[in-house]
PDB file of C-alpha atoms in Angstrom:
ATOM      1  CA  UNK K 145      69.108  64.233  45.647  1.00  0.00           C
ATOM      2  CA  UNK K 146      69.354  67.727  44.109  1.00  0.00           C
ATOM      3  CA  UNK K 147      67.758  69.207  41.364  1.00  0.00           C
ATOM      4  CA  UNK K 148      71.069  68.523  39.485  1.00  0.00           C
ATOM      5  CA  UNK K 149      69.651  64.597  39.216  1.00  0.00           C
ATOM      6  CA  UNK K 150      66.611  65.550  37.906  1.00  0.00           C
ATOM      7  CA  UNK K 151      67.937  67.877  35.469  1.00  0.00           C
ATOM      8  CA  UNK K 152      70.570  65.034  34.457  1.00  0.00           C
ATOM      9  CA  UNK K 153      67.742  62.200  33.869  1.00  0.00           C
ATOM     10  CA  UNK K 154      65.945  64.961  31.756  1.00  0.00           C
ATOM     11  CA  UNK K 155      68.606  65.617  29.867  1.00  0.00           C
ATOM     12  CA  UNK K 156      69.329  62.007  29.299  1.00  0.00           C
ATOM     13  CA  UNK K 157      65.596  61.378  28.082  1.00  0.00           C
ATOM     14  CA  UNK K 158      65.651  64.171  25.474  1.00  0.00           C
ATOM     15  CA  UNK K 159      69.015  62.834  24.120  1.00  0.00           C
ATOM     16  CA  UNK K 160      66.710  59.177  24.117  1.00  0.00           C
ATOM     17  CA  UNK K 161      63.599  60.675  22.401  1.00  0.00           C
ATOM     18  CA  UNK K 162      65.879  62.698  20.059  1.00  0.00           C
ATOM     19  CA  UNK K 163      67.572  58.916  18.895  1.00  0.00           C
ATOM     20  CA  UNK K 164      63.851  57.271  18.942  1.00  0.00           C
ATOM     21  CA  UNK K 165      62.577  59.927  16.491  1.00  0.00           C
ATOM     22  CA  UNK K 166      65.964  59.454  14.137  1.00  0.00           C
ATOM     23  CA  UNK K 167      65.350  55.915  14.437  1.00  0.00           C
ATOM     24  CA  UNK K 168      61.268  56.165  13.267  1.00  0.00           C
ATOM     25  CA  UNK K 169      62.817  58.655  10.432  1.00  0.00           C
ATOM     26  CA  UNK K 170      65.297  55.724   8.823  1.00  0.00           C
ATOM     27  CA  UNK K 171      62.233  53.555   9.548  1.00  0.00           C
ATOM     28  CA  UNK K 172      59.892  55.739   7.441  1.00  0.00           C
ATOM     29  CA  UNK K 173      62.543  55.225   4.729  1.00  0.00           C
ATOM     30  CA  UNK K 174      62.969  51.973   5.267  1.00  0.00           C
ATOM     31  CA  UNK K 175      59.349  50.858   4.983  1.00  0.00           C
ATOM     32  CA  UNK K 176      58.766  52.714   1.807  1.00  0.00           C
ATOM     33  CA  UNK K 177      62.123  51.022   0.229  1.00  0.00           C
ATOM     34  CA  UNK K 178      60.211  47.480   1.928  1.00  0.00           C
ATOM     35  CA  UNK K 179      63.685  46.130   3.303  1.00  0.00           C
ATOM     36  CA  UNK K 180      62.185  43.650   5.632  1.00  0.00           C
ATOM     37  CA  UNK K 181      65.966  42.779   6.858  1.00  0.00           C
ATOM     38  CA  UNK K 182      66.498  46.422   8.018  1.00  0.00           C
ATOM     39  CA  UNK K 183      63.470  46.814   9.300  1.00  0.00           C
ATOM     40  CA  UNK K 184      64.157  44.073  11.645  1.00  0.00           C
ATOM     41  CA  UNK K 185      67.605  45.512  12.629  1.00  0.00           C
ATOM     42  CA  UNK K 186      65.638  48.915  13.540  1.00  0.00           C
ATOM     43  CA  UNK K 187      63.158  47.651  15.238  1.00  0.00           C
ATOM     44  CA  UNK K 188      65.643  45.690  17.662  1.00  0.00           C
ATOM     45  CA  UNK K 189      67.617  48.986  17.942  1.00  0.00           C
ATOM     46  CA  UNK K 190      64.129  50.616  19.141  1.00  0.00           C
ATOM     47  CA  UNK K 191      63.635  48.357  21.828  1.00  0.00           C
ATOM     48  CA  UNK K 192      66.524  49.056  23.241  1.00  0.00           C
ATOM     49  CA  UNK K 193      65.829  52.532  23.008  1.00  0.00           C
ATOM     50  CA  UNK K 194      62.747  52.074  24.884  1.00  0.00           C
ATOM     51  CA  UNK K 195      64.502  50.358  27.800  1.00  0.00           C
ATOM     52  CA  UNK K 196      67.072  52.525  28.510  1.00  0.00           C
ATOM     53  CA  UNK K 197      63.962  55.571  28.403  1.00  0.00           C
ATOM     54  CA  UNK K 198      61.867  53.590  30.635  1.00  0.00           C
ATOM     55  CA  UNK K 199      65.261  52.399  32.626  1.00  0.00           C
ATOM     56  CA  UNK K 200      66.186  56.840  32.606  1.00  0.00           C
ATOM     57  CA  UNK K 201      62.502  57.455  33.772  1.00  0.00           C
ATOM     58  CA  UNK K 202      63.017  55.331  36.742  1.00  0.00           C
ATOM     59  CA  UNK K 203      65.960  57.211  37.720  1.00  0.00           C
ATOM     60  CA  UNK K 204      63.703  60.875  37.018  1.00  0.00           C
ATOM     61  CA  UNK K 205      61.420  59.724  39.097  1.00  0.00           C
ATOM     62  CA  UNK K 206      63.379  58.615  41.943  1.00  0.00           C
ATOM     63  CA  UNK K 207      64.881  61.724  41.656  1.00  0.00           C
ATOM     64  CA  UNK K 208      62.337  64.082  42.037  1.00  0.00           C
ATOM     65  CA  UNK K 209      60.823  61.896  45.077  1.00  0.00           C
ATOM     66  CA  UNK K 210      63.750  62.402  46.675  1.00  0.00           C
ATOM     67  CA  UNK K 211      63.588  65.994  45.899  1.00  0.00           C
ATOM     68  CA  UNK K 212      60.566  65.910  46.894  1.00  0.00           C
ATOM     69  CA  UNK K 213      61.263  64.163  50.583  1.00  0.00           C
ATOM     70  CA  UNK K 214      64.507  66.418  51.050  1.00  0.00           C
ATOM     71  CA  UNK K 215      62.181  69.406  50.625  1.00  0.00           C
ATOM     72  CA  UNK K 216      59.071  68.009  52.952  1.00  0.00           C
ATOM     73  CA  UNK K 217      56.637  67.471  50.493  1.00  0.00           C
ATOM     74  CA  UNK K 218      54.864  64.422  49.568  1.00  0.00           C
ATOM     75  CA  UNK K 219      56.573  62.190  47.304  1.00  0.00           C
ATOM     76  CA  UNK K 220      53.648  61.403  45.046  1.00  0.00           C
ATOM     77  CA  UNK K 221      52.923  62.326  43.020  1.00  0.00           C
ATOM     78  CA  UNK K 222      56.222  62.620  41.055  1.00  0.00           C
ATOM     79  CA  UNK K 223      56.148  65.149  38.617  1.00  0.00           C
ATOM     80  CA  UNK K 224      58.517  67.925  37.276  1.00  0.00           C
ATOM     81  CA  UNK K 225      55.840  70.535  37.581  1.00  0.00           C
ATOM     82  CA  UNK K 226      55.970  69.872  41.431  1.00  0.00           C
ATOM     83  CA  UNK K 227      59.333  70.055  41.017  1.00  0.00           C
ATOM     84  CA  UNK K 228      59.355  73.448  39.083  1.00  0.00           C
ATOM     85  CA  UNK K 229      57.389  75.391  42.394  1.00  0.00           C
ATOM     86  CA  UNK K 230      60.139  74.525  44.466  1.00  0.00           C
ATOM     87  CA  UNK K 231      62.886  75.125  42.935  1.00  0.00           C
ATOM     88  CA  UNK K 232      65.120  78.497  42.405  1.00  0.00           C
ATOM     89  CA  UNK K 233      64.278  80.888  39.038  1.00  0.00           C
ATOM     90  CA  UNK K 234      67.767  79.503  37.877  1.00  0.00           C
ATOM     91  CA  UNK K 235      66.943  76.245  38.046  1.00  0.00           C
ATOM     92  CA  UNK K 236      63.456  76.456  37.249  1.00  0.00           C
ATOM     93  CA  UNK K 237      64.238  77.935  33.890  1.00  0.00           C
ATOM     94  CA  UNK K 238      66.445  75.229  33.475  1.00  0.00           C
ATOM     95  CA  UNK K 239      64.380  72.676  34.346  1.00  0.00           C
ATOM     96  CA  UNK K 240      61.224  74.167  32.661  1.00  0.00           C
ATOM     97  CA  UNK K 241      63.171  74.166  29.119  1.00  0.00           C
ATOM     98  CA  UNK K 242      63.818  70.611  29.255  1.00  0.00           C
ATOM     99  CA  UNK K 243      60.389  69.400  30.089  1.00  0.00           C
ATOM    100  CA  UNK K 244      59.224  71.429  26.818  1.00  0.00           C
ATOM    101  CA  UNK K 245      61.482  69.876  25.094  1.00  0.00           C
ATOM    102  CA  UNK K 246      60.641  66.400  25.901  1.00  0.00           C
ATOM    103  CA  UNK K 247      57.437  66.863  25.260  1.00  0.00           C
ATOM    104  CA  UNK K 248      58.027  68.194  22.140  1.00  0.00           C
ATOM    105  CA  UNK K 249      60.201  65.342  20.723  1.00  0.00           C
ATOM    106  CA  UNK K 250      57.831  63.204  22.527  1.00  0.00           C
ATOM    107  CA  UNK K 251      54.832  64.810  20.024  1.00  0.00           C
ATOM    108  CA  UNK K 252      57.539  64.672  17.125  1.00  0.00           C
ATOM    109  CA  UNK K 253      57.824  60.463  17.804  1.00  0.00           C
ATOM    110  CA  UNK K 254      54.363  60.376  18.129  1.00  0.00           C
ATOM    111  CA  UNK K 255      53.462  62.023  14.892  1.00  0.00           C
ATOM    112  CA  UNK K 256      55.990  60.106  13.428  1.00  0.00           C
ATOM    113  CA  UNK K 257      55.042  56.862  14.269  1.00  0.00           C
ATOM    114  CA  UNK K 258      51.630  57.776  13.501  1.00  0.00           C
ATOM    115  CA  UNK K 259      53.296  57.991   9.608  1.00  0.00           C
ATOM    116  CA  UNK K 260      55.003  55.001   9.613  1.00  0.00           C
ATOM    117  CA  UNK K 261      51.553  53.362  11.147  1.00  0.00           C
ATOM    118  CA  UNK K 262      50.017  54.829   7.986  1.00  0.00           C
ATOM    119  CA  UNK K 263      53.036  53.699   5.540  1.00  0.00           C
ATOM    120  CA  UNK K 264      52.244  49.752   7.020  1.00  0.00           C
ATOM    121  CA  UNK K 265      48.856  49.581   6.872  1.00  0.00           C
ATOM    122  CA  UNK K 266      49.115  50.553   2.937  1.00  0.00           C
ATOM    123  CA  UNK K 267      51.629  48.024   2.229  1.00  0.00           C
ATOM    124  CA  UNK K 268      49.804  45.436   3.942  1.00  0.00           C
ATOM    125  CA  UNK K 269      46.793  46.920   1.695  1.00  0.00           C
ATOM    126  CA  UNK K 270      48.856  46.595  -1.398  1.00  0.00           C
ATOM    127  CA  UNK K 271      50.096  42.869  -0.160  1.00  0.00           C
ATOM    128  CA  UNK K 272      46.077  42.138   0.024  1.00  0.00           C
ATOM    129  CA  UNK K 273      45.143  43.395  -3.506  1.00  0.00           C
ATOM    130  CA  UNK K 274      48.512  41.863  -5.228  1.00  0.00           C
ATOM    131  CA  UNK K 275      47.721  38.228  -3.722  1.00  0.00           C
ATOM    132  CA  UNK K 276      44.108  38.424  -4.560  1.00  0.00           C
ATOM    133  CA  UNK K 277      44.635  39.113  -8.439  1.00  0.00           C
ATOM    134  CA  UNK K 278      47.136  36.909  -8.157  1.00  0.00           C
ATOM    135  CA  UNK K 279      44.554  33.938  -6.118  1.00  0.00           C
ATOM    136  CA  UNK K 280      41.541  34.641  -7.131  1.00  0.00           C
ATOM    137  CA  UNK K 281      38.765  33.048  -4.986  1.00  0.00           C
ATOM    138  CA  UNK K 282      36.363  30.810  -6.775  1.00  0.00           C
ATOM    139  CA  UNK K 283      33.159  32.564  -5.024  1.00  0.00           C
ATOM    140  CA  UNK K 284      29.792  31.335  -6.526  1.00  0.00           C
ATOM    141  CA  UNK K 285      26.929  33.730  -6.074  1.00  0.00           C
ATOM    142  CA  UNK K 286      23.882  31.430  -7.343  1.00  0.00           C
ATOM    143  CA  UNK K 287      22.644  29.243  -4.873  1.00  0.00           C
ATOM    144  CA  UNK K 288      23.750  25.923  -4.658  1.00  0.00           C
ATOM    145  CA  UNK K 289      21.906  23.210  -3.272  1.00  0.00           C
ATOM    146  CA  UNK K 290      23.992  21.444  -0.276  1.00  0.00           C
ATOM    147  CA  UNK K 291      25.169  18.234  -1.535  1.00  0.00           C
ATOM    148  CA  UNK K 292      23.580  15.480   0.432  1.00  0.00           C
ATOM    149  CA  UNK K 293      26.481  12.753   1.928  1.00  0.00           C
ATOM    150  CA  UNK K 294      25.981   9.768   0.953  1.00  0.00           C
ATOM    151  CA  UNK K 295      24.341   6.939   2.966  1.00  0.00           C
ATOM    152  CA  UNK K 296      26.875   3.937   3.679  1.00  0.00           C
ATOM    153  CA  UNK K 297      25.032   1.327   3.990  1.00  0.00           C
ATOM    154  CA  UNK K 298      26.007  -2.194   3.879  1.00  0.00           C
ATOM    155  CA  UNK K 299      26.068  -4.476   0.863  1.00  0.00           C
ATOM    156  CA  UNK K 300      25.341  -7.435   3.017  1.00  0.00           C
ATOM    157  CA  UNK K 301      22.400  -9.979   3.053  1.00  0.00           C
ATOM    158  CA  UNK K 302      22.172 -10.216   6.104  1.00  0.00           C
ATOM    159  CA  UNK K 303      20.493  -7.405   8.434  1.00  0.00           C
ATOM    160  CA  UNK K 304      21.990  -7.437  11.289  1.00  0.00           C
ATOM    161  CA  UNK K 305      20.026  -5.081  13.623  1.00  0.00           C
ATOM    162  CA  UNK K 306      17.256  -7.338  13.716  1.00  0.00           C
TER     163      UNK K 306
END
């Protein structure tokens, strides 16, 4: 495989992570308008997001081991910065501007999903406080003595463990 693979698969990841981060955008939205119904829909939509990036990885890195092997290096480990010393200045460049910008829309989803972490935990904060004024708990401080059970015992005459 050429370097034309590899640069294909990248390509085809940044278009992913580009989706993934619109996707954790409408979900920022969506979690502060608390559509539980949408949320659901998105959250299905970002799983299949996920498989076709991990599905587009596999392909990147079979790729570049094949690069790799057609050029007579080691095939592990995989990466695009081995990749990058073997190739042409052309292609390099090439190459080199679409790892920077997977990593940065990979630091863009990350961020982002580090918001809409933030946005849940505060709703499920706000969910907490609402159904505790709502249910109070009946919480004595004072001690209370344990009340003892009471003893069963038979009303017959008769004693029968003699």
């Amino acid at each position: 495989m050429s370097a034309e693979h590899i640069q294909a698969s990248l390509e085809k990841l940044v278009e992913l992570h580009r989706s993934l981060n619109e996707l954790a955008t409408k979900k920022t939205e969506i979690i502060k308008q608390g559509d539980t119904e949408a949320l659901n829909q998105l959250l299905m939509d970002e799983q299949k997001h996920i498989k076709a990036i991990e599905a587009t990885e596999k392909e990147r890195q079979t790729a570049v081991a094949a690069f790799l092997e057609i050029e007579g290096q080691e095939a592990e480990p995989s990466t695009i910065t081995r990749v990058l010393e073997l190739l042409s200045p052309n292609d390099e460049e090439a190459l080199n501007r679409l790892k920077e910008e997977l990593i940065l829309e990979a630091e863009t989803l990350k961020e982002q999903n580090y918001l809409n972490q933030q946005l849940v935990y505060q709703s499920l904060q706000f969910v907490n406080v609402t159904l505790d004024m709502l249910l109070p708990q009946n919480k004595q401080f004072n001690y209370d003595k344990p009340a003892k059970p009471k003893q069963q015992g038979s009303n017959s005459m008769f004693d029968s463990r003699a």
